[in-house]
Short mmCIF file of C-alpha atoms in Angstrom, two decimals:
data_model
loop_
_atom_site.label_atom_id
_atom_site.label_comp_id
_atom_site.label_asym_id
_atom_site.label_seq_id
_atom_site.Cartn_x
_atom_site.Cartn_y
_atom_site.Cartn_z
CA UNK A 1 -146.56 135.60 -82.96
CA UNK A 2 -149.36 138.24 -83.75
CA UNK A 3 -150.05 137.31 -87.11
CA UNK A 4 -148.97 141.26 -88.10
CA UNK A 5 -146.37 140.68 -91.18
CA UNK A 6 -144.08 143.29 -92.26
CA UNK A 7 -141.25 142.99 -95.12
CA UNK A 8 -139.17 144.15 -95.26
CA UNK A 9 -136.93 142.58 -92.52
CA UNK A 10 -133.68 144.95 -92.94
CA UNK A 11 -133.24 148.07 -95.14
CA UNK A 12 -130.49 150.06 -95.94
CA UNK A 13 -130.91 153.42 -98.02
CA UNK A 14 -129.07 156.43 -98.83
CA UNK A 15 -129.97 159.88 -97.64
CA UNK A 16 -132.42 161.46 -100.15
CA UNK A 17 -133.98 158.33 -101.25
CA UNK A 18 -137.04 157.24 -101.16
CA UNK A 19 -138.39 153.71 -98.81
CA UNK A 20 -141.91 151.77 -98.66
CA UNK A 21 -142.36 149.46 -95.79
CA UNK A 22 -145.38 147.02 -95.68
CA UNK A 23 -147.65 145.44 -93.58
CA UNK A 24 -150.52 142.71 -93.33
CA UNK A 25 -152.32 143.21 -90.21
CA UNK A 26 -153.75 140.51 -88.29
CA UNK A 27 -157.06 138.38 -89.93
CA UNK A 28 -159.99 140.85 -88.86
CA UNK A 29 -158.22 143.32 -87.88
CA UNK A 30 -159.30 146.83 -89.60
CA UNK A 31 -157.57 149.42 -87.93
CA UNK A 32 -153.58 149.93 -88.29
CA UNK A 33 -150.68 152.10 -87.27
CA UNK A 34 -147.07 152.75 -87.37
CA UNK A 35 -144.58 153.77 -85.15
CA UNK A 36 -141.09 154.49 -85.22
CA UNK A 37 -138.62 153.87 -82.78
CA UNK A 38 -135.42 154.61 -82.72
CA UNK A 39 -132.57 153.26 -80.08
CA UNK A 40 -133.01 152.80 -76.39
CA UNK A 41 -135.80 154.74 -76.84
CA UNK A 42 -140.49 154.03 -76.98
CA UNK A 43 -142.09 153.87 -80.19
CA UNK A 44 -143.27 157.22 -81.32
CA UNK A 45 -146.79 157.11 -83.39
CA UNK A 46 -146.31 157.93 -86.33
CA UNK A 47 -150.25 157.73 -88.02
CA UNK A 48 -152.87 155.35 -88.18
CA UNK A 49 -155.61 154.13 -90.49
CA UNK A 50 -159.22 152.76 -90.37
CA UNK A 51 -160.81 151.10 -93.51
CA UNK A 52 -158.35 153.36 -95.94
CA UNK A 53 -158.66 156.28 -94.25
CA UNK A 54 -155.72 158.27 -92.24
CA UNK A 55 -157.38 158.60 -88.34
CA UNK A 56 -154.84 160.61 -87.07
CA UNK A 57 -151.28 161.67 -86.93
CA UNK A 58 -148.34 162.24 -84.76
CA UNK A 59 -145.43 164.41 -84.79
CA UNK A 60 -144.03 163.28 -88.33
CA UNK A 61 -143.73 165.69 -91.22
CA UNK A 62 -145.57 165.32 -94.19
CA UNK A 63 -142.78 163.28 -96.05
CA UNK A 64 -144.02 160.43 -93.99
CA UNK A 65 -147.52 158.88 -95.87
CA UNK A 66 -149.08 155.75 -95.84
CA UNK A 67 -151.94 153.71 -97.51
CA UNK A 68 -154.30 151.04 -96.45
CA UNK A 69 -155.71 148.96 -98.80
CA UNK A 70 -158.93 147.24 -99.03
CA UNK A 71 -157.50 143.75 -97.66
CA UNK A 72 -156.70 146.19 -94.05
CA UNK A 73 -152.59 145.93 -95.28
CA UNK A 74 -150.79 149.45 -95.35
CA UNK A 75 -147.74 150.60 -96.87
CA UNK A 76 -145.49 153.80 -95.01
CA UNK A 77 -143.65 155.69 -97.74
CA UNK A 78 -140.61 158.08 -96.73
CA UNK A 79 -139.52 160.30 -98.96
CA UNK A 80 -135.97 162.00 -99.07
CA UNK A 81 -134.81 160.20 -96.48
CA UNK A 82 -132.29 161.83 -93.33
CA UNK A 83 -129.80 160.14 -91.53
CA UNK A 84 -132.21 160.66 -88.32
CA UNK A 85 -134.84 157.95 -90.18
CA UNK A 86 -133.20 155.42 -88.89
CA UNK A 87 -134.80 153.02 -86.55
CA UNK A 88 -137.19 150.52 -86.05
CA UNK A 89 -139.98 151.01 -87.46
CA UNK A 90 -143.39 149.35 -86.76
CA UNK A 91 -146.65 148.52 -87.38
CA UNK A 92 -149.48 147.43 -85.56
CA UNK A 93 -153.21 146.29 -85.62
CA UNK A 94 -156.25 146.40 -83.80
CA UNK A 95 -159.55 144.45 -83.13
CA UNK A 96 -161.35 146.89 -81.77
CA UNK A 97 -162.48 150.05 -82.23
CA UNK A 98 -160.28 153.51 -82.09
CA UNK A 99 -161.75 155.63 -79.21
CA UNK A 100 -162.40 152.27 -77.32
CA UNK A 101 -160.99 151.75 -73.49
CA UNK A 102 -159.64 148.22 -74.72
CA UNK A 103 -157.93 149.42 -77.80
CA UNK A 104 -155.08 147.23 -78.23
CA UNK A 105 -152.07 147.09 -80.29
CA UNK A 106 -150.61 143.89 -81.72
CA UNK A 107 -147.02 144.29 -83.25
CA UNK A 108 -145.43 142.98 -85.76
CA UNK A 109 -141.92 142.19 -86.11
CA UNK A 110 -140.40 145.80 -87.64
CA UNK A 111 -138.69 146.32 -90.23
CA UNK A 112 -134.83 147.69 -89.31
CA UNK A 113 -134.52 150.86 -91.95
CA UNK A 114 -130.33 152.28 -91.82
CA UNK A 115 -129.96 155.50 -93.98
CA UNK A 116 -126.23 156.22 -94.57
CA UNK B 1 -146.93 167.32 -75.06
CA UNK B 2 -148.57 164.51 -73.31
CA UNK B 3 -145.40 162.58 -71.71
CA UNK B 4 -145.26 159.06 -70.05
CA UNK B 5 -141.91 158.90 -67.69
CA UNK B 6 -140.56 155.24 -66.52
CA UNK B 7 -137.20 154.91 -64.56
CA UNK B 8 -134.75 153.67 -67.29
CA UNK B 9 -133.13 151.15 -65.06
CA UNK B 10 -131.58 148.73 -65.31
CA UNK B 11 -133.70 147.04 -62.77
CA UNK B 12 -132.01 143.91 -61.18
CA UNK B 13 -133.78 141.30 -58.79
CA UNK B 14 -132.89 137.56 -58.20
CA UNK B 15 -134.87 134.42 -59.36
CA UNK B 16 -138.02 134.07 -57.76
CA UNK B 17 -138.19 137.77 -56.37
CA UNK B 18 -141.29 140.13 -57.10
CA UNK B 19 -140.19 142.90 -59.60
CA UNK B 20 -142.37 146.02 -59.10
CA UNK B 21 -141.86 148.73 -62.61
CA UNK B 22 -143.70 151.76 -62.42
CA UNK B 23 -144.74 154.77 -64.92
CA UNK B 24 -146.75 157.85 -64.21
CA UNK B 25 -147.80 159.76 -67.17
CA UNK B 26 -148.48 163.03 -67.41
CA UNK B 27 -152.52 163.43 -69.24
CA UNK B 28 -155.02 163.39 -66.47
CA UNK B 29 -157.83 162.60 -69.20
CA UNK B 30 -155.78 159.07 -69.75
CA UNK B 31 -158.33 156.49 -69.50
CA UNK B 32 -156.38 153.32 -71.08
CA UNK B 33 -152.86 151.83 -70.15
CA UNK B 34 -150.80 149.67 -71.79
CA UNK B 35 -147.80 147.51 -70.56
CA UNK B 36 -145.71 145.99 -73.35
CA UNK B 37 -142.41 143.48 -73.13
CA UNK B 38 -139.33 144.06 -75.97
CA UNK B 39 -136.82 141.55 -76.10
CA UNK B 40 -133.61 142.59 -77.16
CA UNK B 41 -134.15 143.08 -81.28
CA UNK B 42 -137.58 142.14 -81.03
CA UNK B 43 -141.02 144.05 -81.25
CA UNK B 44 -143.03 144.75 -78.43
CA UNK B 45 -145.47 141.82 -76.85
CA UNK B 46 -148.38 143.57 -75.11
CA UNK B 47 -148.90 141.66 -72.02
CA UNK B 48 -151.81 143.35 -70.50
CA UNK B 49 -153.86 146.47 -70.38
CA UNK B 50 -156.00 148.24 -67.52
CA UNK B 51 -158.73 150.98 -67.79
CA UNK B 52 -160.31 151.05 -64.09
CA UNK B 53 -158.74 151.58 -60.94
CA UNK B 54 -157.09 149.13 -58.80
CA UNK B 55 -155.57 145.94 -59.74
CA UNK B 56 -155.81 143.44 -62.48
CA UNK B 57 -154.10 140.25 -62.36
CA UNK B 58 -152.92 138.28 -65.28
CA UNK B 59 -151.02 135.13 -64.00
CA UNK B 60 -147.80 135.89 -62.55
CA UNK B 61 -148.52 140.05 -63.63
CA UNK B 62 -150.64 142.21 -61.98
CA UNK B 63 -151.33 145.64 -62.96
CA UNK B 64 -152.08 148.39 -60.92
CA UNK B 65 -153.39 151.80 -61.42
CA UNK B 66 -154.64 154.85 -59.54
CA UNK B 67 -155.39 157.53 -62.14
CA UNK B 68 -155.90 160.51 -58.93
CA UNK B 69 -151.74 159.88 -58.86
CA UNK B 70 -151.86 159.48 -62.67
CA UNK B 71 -149.56 156.21 -61.80
CA UNK B 72 -149.48 153.31 -63.06
CA UNK B 73 -147.62 149.82 -62.08
CA UNK B 74 -146.90 145.96 -62.96
CA UNK B 75 -145.27 143.64 -60.29
CA UNK B 76 -144.07 140.40 -61.80
CA UNK B 77 -144.33 137.09 -59.23
CA UNK B 78 -141.85 134.36 -59.23
CA UNK B 79 -139.46 136.55 -61.82
CA UNK B 80 -137.47 134.27 -63.92
CA UNK B 81 -134.28 134.87 -66.41
CA UNK B 82 -136.98 134.61 -69.45
CA UNK B 83 -137.89 138.01 -67.91
CA UNK B 84 -135.32 139.97 -68.96
CA UNK B 85 -136.57 142.51 -71.23
CA UNK B 86 -137.43 145.81 -71.80
CA UNK B 87 -141.26 146.72 -70.45
CA UNK B 88 -142.68 149.80 -71.60
CA UNK B 89 -145.49 151.57 -70.47
CA UNK B 90 -148.02 153.19 -73.29
CA UNK B 91 -150.93 155.13 -72.72
CA UNK B 92 -153.66 155.43 -75.12
CA UNK B 93 -154.25 159.06 -76.38
CA UNK B 94 -157.73 160.85 -75.83
CA UNK B 95 -158.65 160.40 -79.26
CA UNK B 96 -158.25 156.92 -79.13
CA UNK B 97 -156.04 156.19 -82.07
CA UNK B 98 -152.45 156.15 -80.74
CA UNK B 99 -150.25 154.90 -77.79
CA UNK B 100 -147.82 157.09 -76.22
CA UNK B 101 -145.28 155.20 -75.18
CA UNK B 102 -142.42 155.73 -72.20
CA UNK B 103 -138.92 154.98 -73.33
CA UNK B 104 -139.19 151.62 -70.84
CA UNK B 105 -137.91 150.01 -68.17
CA UNK B 106 -134.89 147.80 -68.62
CA UNK B 107 -135.33 144.39 -66.49
CA UNK B 108 -132.50 141.92 -65.43
CA UNK B 109 -133.60 138.88 -63.94
CA UNK B 110 -130.16 136.98 -62.58
CA UNK B 111 -130.26 132.96 -61.78
#
């Protein structure tokens, strides 16, 4: 267990709806990253938050947004859900500074989102 | 688009054998490399990372890095059925903010 928790575990939404996923980082970790993993693919980077600021973003549209709170927990919000948004959403926290060579990221259990 | 390539497998080895997993990457400026293990239906678990050319050993696992060839590999000695999983290679982007993953190699260890 990494100490990273995510909620909910599973979620079913309808196309066009909005969803909020939550993540609590491991104690002492101040950086949180979100990834999307489609079936049979590797995780794809959505964005990263460091000290409550977005610190990098992957190739995802603006309807994917996020927040980080003072306790370093984080939310991922997705608006106007599309069928292709069905995936495992992973949160990862890191004890290191972005840019350091040993920038390990530890994943939570994930949220399985199904859009119908 | 920076890419990380892995053979999807499956790679099948008998129990006790050495499993060799390979990964190539396109960004010559990449500095840090990570191996994750992912069991079916679970999230990725960090096995080890490497950022210097050569070998790095941790128990039954050895990571090998050759930056000139843009190649990183993972050797698993004395493979066990519990090692059966998908192994993901990841490269840290130059900004140092995101991991770029390959699609993973599925390893099957038969008893």
